[in-house]
Short mmCIF file of C-alpha atoms in Angstrom, two decimals:
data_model
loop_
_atom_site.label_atom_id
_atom_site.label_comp_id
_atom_site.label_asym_id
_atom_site.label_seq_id
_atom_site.Cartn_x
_atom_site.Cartn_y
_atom_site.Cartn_z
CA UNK A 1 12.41 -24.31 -12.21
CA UNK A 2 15.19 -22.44 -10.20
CA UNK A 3 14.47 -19.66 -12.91
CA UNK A 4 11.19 -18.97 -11.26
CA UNK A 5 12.96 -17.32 -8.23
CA UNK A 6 13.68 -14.44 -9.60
CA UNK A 7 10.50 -13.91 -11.48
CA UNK A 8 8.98 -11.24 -9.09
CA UNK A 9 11.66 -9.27 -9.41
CA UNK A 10 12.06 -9.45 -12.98
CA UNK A 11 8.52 -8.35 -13.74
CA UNK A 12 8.59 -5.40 -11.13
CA UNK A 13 11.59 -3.89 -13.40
CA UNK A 14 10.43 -4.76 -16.12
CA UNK A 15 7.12 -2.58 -15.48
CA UNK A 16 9.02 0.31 -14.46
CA UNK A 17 11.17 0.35 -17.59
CA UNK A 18 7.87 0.30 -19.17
CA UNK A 19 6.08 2.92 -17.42
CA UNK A 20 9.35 5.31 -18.66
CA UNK A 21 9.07 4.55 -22.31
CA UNK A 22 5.09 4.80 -21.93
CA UNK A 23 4.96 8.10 -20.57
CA UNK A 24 7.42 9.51 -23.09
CA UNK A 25 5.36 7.93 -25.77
CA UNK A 26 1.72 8.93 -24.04
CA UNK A 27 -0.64 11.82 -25.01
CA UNK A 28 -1.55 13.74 -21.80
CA UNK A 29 -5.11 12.62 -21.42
CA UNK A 30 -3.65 8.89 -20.85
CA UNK A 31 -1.02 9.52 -18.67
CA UNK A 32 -3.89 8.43 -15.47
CA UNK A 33 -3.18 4.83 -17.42
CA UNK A 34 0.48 4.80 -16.09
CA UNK A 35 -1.21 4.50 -12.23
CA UNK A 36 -2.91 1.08 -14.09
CA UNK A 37 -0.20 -0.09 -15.43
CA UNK A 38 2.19 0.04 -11.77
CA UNK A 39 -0.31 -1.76 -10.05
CA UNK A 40 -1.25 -4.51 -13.14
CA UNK A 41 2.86 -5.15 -13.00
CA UNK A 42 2.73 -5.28 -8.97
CA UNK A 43 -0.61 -7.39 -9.25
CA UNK A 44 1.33 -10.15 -11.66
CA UNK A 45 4.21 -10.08 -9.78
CA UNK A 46 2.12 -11.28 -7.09
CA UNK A 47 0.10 -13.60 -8.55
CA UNK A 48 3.20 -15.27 -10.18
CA UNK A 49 5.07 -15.53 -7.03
CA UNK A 50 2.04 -17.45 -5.20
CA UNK A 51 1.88 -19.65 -8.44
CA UNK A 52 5.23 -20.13 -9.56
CA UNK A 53 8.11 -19.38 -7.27
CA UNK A 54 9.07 -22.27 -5.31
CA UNK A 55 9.36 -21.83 -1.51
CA UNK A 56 13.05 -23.56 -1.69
CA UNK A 57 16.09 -23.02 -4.04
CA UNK A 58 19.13 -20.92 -4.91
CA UNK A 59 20.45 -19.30 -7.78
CA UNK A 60 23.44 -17.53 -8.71
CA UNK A 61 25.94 -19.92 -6.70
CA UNK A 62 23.93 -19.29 -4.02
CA UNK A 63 23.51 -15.29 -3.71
CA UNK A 64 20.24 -15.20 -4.47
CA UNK A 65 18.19 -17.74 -2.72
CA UNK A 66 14.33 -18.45 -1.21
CA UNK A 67 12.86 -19.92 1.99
CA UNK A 68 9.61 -19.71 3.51
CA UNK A 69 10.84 -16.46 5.59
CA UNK A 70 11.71 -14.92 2.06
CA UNK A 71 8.75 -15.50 0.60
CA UNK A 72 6.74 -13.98 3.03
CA UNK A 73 8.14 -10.86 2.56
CA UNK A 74 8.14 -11.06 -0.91
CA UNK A 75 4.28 -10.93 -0.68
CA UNK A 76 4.75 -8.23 2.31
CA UNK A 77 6.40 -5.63 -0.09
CA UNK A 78 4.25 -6.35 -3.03
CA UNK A 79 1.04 -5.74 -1.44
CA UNK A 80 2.45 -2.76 0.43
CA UNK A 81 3.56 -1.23 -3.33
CA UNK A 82 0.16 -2.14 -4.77
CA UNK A 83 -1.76 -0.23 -2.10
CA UNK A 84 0.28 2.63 -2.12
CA UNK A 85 0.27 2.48 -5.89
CA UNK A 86 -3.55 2.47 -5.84
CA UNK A 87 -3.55 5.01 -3.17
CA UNK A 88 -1.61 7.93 -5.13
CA UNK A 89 -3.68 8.03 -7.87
CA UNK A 90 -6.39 10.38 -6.73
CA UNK A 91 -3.20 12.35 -5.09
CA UNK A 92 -1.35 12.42 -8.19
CA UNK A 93 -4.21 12.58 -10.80
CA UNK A 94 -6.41 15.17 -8.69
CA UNK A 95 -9.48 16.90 -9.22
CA UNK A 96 -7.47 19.24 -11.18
CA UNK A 97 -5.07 17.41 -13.09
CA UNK A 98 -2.76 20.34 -14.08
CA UNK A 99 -2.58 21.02 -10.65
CA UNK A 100 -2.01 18.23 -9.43
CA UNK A 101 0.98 17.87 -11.46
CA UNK A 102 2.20 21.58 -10.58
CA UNK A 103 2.37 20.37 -6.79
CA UNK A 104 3.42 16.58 -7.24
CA UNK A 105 5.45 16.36 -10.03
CA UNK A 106 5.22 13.75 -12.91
CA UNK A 107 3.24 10.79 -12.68
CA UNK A 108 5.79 8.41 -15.22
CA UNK A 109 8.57 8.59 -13.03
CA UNK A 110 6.77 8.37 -9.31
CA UNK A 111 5.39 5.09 -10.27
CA UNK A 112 9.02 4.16 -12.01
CA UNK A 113 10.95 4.89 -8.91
CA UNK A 114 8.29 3.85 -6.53
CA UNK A 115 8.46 0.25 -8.35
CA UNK A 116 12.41 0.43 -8.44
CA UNK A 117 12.54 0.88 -4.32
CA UNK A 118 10.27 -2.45 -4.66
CA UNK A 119 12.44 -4.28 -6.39
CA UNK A 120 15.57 -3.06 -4.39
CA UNK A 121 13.29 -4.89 -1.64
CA UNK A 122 12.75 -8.66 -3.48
CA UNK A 123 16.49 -8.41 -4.14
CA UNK A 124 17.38 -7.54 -0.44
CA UNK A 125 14.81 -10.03 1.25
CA UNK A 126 16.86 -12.87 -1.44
CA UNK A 127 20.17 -11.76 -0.98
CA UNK A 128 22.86 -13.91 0.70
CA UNK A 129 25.84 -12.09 -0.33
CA UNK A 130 27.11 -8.92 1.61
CA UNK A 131 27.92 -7.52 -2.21
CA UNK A 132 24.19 -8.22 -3.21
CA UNK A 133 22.45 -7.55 0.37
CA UNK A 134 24.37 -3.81 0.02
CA UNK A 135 23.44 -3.32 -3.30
CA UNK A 136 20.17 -4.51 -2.97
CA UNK A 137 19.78 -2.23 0.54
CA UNK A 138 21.17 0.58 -1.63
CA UNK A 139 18.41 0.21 -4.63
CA UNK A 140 15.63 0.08 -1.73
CA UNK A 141 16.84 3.68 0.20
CA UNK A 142 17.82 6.10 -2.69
CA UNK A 143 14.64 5.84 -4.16
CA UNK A 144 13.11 6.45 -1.32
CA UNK A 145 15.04 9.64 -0.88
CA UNK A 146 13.83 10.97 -4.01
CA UNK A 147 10.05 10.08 -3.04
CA UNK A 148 10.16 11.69 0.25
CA UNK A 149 10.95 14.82 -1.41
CA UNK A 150 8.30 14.38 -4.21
CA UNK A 151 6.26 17.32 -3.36
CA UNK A 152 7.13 20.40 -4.54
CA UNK A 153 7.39 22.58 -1.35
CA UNK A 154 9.84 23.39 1.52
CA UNK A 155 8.59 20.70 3.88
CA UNK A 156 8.62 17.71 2.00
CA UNK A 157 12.19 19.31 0.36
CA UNK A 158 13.39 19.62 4.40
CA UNK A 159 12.26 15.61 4.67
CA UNK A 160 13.81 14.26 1.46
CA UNK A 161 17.06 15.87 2.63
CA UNK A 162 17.28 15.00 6.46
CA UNK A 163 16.78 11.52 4.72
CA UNK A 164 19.23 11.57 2.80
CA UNK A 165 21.65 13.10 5.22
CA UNK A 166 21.11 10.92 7.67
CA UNK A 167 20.42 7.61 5.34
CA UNK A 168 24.18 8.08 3.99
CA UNK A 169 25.53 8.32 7.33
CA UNK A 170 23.37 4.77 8.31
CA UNK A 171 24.63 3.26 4.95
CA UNK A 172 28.59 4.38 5.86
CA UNK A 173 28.20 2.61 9.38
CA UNK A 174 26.43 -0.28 8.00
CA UNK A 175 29.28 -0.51 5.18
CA UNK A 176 31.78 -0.56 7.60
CA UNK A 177 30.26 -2.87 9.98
CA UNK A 178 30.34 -5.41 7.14
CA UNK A 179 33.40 -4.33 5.33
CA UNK A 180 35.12 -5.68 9.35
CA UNK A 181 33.19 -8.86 9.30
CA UNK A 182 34.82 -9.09 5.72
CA UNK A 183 37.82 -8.74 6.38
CA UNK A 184 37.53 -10.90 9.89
CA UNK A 185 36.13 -13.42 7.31
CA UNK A 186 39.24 -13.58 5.50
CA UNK A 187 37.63 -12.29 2.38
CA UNK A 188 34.87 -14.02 2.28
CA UNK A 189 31.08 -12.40 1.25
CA UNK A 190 28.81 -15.31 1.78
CA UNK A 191 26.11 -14.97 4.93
CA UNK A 192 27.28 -18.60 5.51
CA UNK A 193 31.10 -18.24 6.04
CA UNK A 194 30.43 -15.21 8.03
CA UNK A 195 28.12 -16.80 10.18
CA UNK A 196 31.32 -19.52 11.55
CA UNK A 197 33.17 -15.87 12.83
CA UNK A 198 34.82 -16.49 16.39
CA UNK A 199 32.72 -13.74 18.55
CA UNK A 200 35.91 -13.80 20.79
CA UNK A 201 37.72 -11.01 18.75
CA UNK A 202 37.33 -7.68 19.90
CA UNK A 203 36.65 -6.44 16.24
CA UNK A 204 33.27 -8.42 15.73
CA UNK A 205 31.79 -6.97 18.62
CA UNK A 206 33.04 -3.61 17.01
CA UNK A 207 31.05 -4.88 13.33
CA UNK A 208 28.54 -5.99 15.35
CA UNK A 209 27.64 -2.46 16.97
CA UNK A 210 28.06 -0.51 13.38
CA UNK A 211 25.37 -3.03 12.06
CA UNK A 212 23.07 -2.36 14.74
CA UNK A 213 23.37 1.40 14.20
CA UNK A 214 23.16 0.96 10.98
CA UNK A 215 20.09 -1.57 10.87
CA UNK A 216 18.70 0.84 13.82
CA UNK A 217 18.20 3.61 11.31
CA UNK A 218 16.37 1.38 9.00
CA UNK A 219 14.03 0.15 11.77
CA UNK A 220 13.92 3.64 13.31
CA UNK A 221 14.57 2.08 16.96
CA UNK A 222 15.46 4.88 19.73
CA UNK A 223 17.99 6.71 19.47
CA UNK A 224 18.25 5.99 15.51
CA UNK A 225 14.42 7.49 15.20
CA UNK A 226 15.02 11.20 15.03
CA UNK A 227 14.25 11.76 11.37
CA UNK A 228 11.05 9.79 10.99
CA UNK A 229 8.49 12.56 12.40
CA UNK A 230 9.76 15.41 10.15
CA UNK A 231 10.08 13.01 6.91
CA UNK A 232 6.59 11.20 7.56
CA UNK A 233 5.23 14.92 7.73
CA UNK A 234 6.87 15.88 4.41
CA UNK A 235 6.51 13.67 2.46
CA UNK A 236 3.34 12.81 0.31
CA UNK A 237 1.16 10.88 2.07
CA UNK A 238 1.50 8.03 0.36
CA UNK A 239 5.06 7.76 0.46
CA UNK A 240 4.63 8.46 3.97
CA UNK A 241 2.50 5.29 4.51
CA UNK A 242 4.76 3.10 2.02
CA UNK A 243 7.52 4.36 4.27
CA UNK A 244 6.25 3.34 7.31
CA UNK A 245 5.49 -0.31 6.36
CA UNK A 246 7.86 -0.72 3.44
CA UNK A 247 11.06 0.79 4.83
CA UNK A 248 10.32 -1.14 8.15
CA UNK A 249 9.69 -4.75 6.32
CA UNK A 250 12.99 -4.22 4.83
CA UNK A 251 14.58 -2.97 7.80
CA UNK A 252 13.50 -5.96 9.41
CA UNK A 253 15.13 -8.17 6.42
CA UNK A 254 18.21 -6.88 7.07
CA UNK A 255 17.96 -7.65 10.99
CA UNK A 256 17.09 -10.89 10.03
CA UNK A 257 20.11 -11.15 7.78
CA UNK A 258 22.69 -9.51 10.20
CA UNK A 259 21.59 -11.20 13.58
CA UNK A 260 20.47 -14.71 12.56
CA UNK A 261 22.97 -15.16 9.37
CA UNK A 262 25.98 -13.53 10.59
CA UNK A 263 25.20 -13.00 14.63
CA UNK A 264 23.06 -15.68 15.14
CA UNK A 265 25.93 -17.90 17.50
CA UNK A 266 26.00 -14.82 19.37
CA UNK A 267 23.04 -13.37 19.56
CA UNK A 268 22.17 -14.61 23.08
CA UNK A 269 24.86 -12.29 24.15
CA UNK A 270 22.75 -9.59 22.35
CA UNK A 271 20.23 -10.32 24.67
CA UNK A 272 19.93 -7.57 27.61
CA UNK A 273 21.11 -4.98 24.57
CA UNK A 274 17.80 -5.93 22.36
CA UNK A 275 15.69 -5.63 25.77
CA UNK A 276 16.83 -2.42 26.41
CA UNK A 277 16.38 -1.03 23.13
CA UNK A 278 13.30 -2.32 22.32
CA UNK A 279 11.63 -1.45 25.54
CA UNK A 280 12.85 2.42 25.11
CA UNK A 281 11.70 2.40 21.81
CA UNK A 282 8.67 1.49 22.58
CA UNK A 283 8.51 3.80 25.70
CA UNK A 284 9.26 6.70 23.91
CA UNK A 285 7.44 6.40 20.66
CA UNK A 286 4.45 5.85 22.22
CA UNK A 287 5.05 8.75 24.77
CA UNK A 288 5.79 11.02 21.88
CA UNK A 289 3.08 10.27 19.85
CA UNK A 290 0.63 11.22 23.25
CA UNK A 291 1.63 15.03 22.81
CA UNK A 292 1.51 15.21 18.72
CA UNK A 293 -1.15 17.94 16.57
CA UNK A 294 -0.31 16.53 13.26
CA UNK A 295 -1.65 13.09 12.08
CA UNK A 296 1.24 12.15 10.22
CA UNK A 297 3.74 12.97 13.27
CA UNK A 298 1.67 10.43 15.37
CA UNK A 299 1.68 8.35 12.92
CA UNK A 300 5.45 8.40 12.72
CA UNK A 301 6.05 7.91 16.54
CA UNK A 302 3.50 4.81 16.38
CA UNK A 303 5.93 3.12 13.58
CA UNK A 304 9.12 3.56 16.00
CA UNK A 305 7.12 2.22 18.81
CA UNK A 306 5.86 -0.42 16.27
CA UNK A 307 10.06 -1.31 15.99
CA UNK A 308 10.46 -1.96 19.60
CA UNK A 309 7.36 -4.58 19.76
CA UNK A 310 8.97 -6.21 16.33
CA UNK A 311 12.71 -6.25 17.78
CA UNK A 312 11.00 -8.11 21.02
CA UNK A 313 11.23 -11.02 18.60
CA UNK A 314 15.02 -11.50 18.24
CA UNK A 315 15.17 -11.92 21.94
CA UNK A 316 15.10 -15.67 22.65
CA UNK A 317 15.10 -19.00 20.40
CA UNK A 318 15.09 -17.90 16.77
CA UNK A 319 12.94 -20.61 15.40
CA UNK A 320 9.57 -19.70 17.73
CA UNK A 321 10.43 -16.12 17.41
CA UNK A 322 10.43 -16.14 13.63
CA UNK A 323 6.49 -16.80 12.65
CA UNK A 324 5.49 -14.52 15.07
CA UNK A 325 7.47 -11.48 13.90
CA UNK A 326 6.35 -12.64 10.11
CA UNK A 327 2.57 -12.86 11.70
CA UNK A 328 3.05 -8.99 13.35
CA UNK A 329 4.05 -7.91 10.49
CA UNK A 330 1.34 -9.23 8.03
CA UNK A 331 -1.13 -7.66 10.71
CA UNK A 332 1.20 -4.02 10.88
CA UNK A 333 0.93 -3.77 6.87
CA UNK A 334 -2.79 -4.00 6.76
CA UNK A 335 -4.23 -1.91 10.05
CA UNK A 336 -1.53 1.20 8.93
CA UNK A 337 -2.26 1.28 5.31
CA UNK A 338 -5.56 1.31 6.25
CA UNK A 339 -5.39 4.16 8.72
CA UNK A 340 -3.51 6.17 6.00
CA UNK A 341 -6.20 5.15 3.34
CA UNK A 342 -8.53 6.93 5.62
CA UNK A 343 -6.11 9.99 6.22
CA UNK A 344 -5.66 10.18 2.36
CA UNK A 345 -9.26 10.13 2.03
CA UNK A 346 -9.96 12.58 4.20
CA UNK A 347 -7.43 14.96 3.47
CA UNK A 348 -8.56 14.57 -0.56
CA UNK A 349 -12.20 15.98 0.77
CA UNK A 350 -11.22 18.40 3.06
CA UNK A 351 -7.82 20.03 2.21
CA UNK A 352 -6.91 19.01 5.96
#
């Protein structure tokens, strides 16, 4: 039965190994089929994890395991991928399909990485490993890199690279944040072991802050948020709305990880820290989005405002806080996909 937990993940790569050896394989006039075939693989993958996966268990001595928390999120990402998935396919198929492709690029491989960043996400919500929650982290972002650059002109080039630049520079503090709890932990990669660190020594405060910068990015909390507004305006509008809900579901993963796993005997000493940065993020994303012209730009100061009411939830006792960031979250995914479903609609009709 323990097999069953990885299921999801299984299927999700699965499908995107197909989609690659379909559309080499493909006549032109079925390529629209590869749109199908994404959101079939993201539909099972659903499906089987509400019917199958078991809401308790470990594999892998323990690196890969699932709670109720997990699960969740699971769900979270999948719908997120299947709506966004459903959502490019007028974008990528067009009214004019050779057009469409001129501007957007190939459909095969959009779908291919779009489902690899997904996976990259089951991985990271299971992983209880620092090894596995990196490279899981690390198979969520670059493919997201590549997405926000998608379209083929100088503004969604300028977002896939600010993205990038500033994603590897996140990654590198996050890597050494936990490469110091590592070695604090005597060598050990386990969330557990690293959870029983003495918060007296100088250098886990000092891991503690590189995680926080690093998870900050992620969550795009203030003063981590610079690059959202350009790369939510560049990028494809789907992307754009997969980023906003996606990237922050998994940014939140990781916080959950880091602060409860590793920080969570010390996280009431986080306290006044959380307060402060949640309350400026949400003052200033909310005060920036007042004086924005473009949709997508408001759109990308409501997400980091969006961070500061979700990082409220660390602040205080865990176990009440938990459900109610879960229950936020549910809510965030469906009222801002739908708001970009009706951007992507309009902007189909109009050209606007």
């Amino acid at each position: 039965m323990m097999e069953m937990l990885i299921l999801p993940e299984l299927i999700v790569l699965g499908t995107a190994f197909a989609i690659i050896l379909a559309d080499l394989f493909i006549a032109e006039r079925h390529r629209p089929l590869l749109g199908w075939l994404a959101v079939l693989g993201l539909a099972a993958a659903a499906v089987l994890a509400v019917a199958f996966v078991p809401m308790e268990g470990q594999m892998f001595g323990g690196r890969f395991a699932m709670d109720s928390v997990t699960w969740w999120f699971k769900l979270l990402f999948l719908a997120a991928a299947l709506i966004t998935a459903l959502l490019s396919m007028d974008l990528l198929e067009g009214r004019a399909t050779a057009a469409s492709t001129s501007r957007y690029g190939f459909r095969g491989e959009y779908y291919a990485i779009l489902l690899f960043t997904v996976a990259g996400m089951l991985f990271l919500a299971s992983a209880r490993d620092l090894a596995t929650l990196y490279v899981s982290l690390e198979l969520t972002t670059i493919p997201l890199f590549i997405l926000a650059a998608w379209k083929k002109d100088a503004f969604s080039t300028e977002a896939g690279l600010k993205y990038l630049v500033l994603g590897a520079l996140a990654s590198a503090l996050l890597l050494y944040g936990l490469g110091i709890f590592y070695g604090l932990a005597g060598g050990a990669t386990d969330l557990v072991s690293l959870g029983r660190l003495d918060p007296a020594n100088a250098a886990f405060w000092l891991a503690a802050a590189l995680v926080t910068a690093g998870v900050g990015f992620k969550m795009t909390i203030v003063p981590f948020h610079f690059w959202a507004a350009d790369v939510y305006q560049g990028a494809p509008t789907p992307v754009t709305a997969y980023l906003s809900v996606a990237s922050k579901g998994a940014g939140l993963v990781l916080m959950f990880h880091l602060f409860y796993r590793i920080l969570g005997r010390s996280l009431g000493d986080l306290t006044t820290l959380l307060a402060v940065l949640a309350a400026t993020t949400m003052t200033v994303g909310n005060l920036a989005a007042v004086t924005q012209k473009n949709i997508k730009r408001l759109m990308a100061f409501s997400a980091v405002s969006q961070a500061g009411y979700l990082i409220m939830g660390f602040i205080g006792r865990g176990g009440e806080n938990v459900p109610a960031m879960i229950f936020y979250m549910v809510i965030y995914v469906v009222t801002n996909l739908a708001v970009f479903s009706a951007i992507i609609i309009h902007s189909n009709e109009t050209g606007s």
